[in-house]
XYZ file of C-alpha atoms in Angstrom:
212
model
C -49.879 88.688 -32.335
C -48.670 85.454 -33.650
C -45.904 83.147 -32.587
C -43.958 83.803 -35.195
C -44.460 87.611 -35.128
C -43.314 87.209 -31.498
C -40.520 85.174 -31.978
C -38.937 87.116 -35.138
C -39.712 90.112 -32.520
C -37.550 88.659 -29.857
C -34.593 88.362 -32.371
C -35.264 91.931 -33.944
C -34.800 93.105 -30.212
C -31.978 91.046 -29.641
C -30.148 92.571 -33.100
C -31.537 96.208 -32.004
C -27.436 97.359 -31.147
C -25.841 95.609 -33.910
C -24.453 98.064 -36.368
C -26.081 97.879 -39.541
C -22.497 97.278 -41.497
C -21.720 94.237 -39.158
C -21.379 91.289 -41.154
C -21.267 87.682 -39.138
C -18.173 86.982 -40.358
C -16.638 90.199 -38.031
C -17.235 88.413 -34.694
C -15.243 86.208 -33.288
C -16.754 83.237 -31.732
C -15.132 81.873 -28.955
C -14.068 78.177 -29.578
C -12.364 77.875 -26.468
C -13.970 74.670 -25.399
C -12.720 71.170 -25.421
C -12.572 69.531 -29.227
C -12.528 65.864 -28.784
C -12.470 63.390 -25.778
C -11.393 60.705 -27.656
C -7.961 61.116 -27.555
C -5.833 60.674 -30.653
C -3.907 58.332 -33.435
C -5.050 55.020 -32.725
C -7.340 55.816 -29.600
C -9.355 57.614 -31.839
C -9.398 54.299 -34.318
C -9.929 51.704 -31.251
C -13.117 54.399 -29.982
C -14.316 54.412 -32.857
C -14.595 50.727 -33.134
C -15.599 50.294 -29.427
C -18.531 52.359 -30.352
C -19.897 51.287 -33.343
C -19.993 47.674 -31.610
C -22.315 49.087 -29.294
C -24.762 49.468 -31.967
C -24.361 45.684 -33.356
C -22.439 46.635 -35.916
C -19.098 45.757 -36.904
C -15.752 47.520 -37.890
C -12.767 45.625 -39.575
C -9.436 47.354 -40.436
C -7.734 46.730 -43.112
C -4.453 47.653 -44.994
C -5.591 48.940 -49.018
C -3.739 45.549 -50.264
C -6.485 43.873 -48.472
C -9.197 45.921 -49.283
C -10.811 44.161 -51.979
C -10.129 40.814 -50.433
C -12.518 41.974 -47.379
C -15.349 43.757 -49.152
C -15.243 40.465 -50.996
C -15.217 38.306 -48.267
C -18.380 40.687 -46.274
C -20.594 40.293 -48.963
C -19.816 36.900 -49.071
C -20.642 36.151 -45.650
C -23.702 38.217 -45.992
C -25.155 36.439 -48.547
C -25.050 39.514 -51.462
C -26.575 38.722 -54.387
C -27.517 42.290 -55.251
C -25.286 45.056 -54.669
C -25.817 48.840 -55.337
C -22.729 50.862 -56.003
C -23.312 54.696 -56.271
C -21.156 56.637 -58.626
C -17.688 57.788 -58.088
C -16.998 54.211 -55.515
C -12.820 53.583 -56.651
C -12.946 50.888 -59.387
C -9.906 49.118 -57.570
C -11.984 48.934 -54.745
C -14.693 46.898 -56.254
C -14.758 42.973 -55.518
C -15.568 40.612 -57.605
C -18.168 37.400 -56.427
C -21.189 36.041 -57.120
C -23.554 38.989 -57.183
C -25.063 41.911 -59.510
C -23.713 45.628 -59.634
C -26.371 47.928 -60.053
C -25.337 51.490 -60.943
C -27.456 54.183 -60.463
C -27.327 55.425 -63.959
C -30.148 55.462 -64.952
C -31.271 56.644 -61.558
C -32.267 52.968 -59.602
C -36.519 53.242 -58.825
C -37.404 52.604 -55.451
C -38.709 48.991 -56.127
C -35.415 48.421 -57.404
C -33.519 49.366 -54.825
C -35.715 47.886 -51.788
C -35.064 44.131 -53.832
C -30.952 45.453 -53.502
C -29.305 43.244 -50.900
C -26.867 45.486 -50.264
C -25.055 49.073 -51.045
C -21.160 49.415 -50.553
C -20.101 53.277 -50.501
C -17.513 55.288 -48.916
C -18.519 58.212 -46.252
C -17.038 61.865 -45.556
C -15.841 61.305 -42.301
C -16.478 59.068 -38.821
C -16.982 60.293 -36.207
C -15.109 58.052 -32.996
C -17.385 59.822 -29.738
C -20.257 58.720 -31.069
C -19.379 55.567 -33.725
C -21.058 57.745 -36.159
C -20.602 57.749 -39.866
C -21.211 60.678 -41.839
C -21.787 60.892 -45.768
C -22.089 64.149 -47.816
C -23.632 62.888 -51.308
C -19.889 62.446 -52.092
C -18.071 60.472 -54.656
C -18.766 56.707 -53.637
C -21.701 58.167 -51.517
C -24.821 58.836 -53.776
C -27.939 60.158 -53.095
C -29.711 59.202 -49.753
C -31.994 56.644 -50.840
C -28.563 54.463 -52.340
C -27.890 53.186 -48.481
C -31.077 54.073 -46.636
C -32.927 50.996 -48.664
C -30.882 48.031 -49.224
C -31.406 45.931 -45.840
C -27.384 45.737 -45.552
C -24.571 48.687 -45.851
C -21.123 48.348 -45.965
C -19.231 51.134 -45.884
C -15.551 51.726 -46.445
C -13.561 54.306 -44.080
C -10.054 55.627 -44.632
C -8.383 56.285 -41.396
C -7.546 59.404 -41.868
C -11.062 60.148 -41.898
C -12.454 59.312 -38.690
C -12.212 62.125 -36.239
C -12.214 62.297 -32.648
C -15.584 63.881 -31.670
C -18.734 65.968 -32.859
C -16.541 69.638 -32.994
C -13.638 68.211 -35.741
C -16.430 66.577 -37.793
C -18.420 70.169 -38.411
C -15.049 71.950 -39.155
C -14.629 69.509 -41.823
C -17.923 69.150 -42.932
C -19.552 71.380 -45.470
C -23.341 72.230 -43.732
C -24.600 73.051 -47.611
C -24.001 69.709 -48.159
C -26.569 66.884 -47.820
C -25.794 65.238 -44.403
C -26.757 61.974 -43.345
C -25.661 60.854 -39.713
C -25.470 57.354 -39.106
C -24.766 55.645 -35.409
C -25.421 51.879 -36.396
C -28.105 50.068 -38.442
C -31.156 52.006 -38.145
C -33.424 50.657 -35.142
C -36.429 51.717 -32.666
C -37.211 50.577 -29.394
C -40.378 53.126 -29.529
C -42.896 49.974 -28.730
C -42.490 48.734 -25.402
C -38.985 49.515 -25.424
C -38.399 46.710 -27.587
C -35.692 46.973 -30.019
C -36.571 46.879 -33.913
C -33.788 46.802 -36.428
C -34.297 47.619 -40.406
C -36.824 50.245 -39.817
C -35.687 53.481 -41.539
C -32.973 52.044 -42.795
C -30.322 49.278 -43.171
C -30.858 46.417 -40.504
C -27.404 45.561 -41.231
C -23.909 48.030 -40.870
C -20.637 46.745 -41.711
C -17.809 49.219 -41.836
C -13.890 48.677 -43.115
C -11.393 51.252 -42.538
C -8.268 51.527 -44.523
C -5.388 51.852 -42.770
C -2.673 52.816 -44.716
């Protein structure tokens, strides 16, 4: 018998006293544990922040009025001369400076966007246990390869978004959605335990959050 005979065995046997009209949606999972140990309001904002530092990156917050002011001044500082923008990023939003927008439409080619200095999206949600950032393909989001190949991604947060821990993200996620998790630039320390930025992705992560 074969490991997978074996294992879809196991479940068979595990499903033998479930009546055949169950449905999953009949049980009741308990969801008794604890949601979130970040605590809430602005705890959840200054967590947030506290741990996406601890992956070198940065977080800034920002009132809307300022908005544009600071995604100007970032890709200033960084030195953007090429920036990505995928589809559905608010046109308010958008600074101007002295750099390129490249849409993705026609759909960018690799080469194209590996010579991109830099991507500025939104994300579905943050995530303040962790520091993680979470997009969904979304509007302002793109496809996956939009901010996992420019070396430098700054991403713009509403507050509203970020949630306290790993449990309030999956309620609000959608899992048929295409989910990318992000905890800081993307880095290795698989050689020697020597740390590697820019690897799989972005060496560089800049977030803003909106405030209000």
């Amino acid at each position: 018998m074969s490991s997978r005979e074996t294992m879809l065995g196991r479940i068979r046997a595990a499903l033998a006293d479930v009546p055949p009209e169950e449905r999953p949606e009949d049980v009741q999972v308990p969801r008794d544990y604890r949601r979130s140990h970040a605590g809430t309001g602005a705890d959840v904002l200054d967590r947030f922040a506290e741990r996406v530092a601890d992956y070198r990156a940065t977080v800034r917050l920002v009132a809307e009025a300022g908005l544009t002011a600071a995604l100007g001044a970032a890709l200033t500082e960084r030195g953007v001369r090429q920036l990505v923008v995928p589809e559905g990023f608010r046109a308010g939003w958008l600074p101007t400076g002295p750099f390129t927008v490249l849409a993705d439409d026609p759909q960018l080619t690799v080469s194209q966007l590996d010579a991109a200095d830099a991507v500025l999206s939104t994300a579905a949600l943050g995530i303040a246990e962790t520091g993680t950032l979470v997009l969904d393909a979304g509007p302002g989001q793109g496809r996956r390869a939009l901010t996992l190949l420019p070396d430098y991604h700054l991403c713009v947060l509403r507050a509203d978004q970020v949630v306290g821990d790993l449990p309030e993200a999956l309620e609000r996620l959608d899992p048929r959605r295409p989910l990318t998790f992000i905890s800081g630039p993307s880095a290795t320390s698989d050689i020697e335990l020597d740390r590697v930025e820019g690897v799989h992705g972005p060496r560089t992560l800049d977030v803003v959050i909106v405030t209000e």
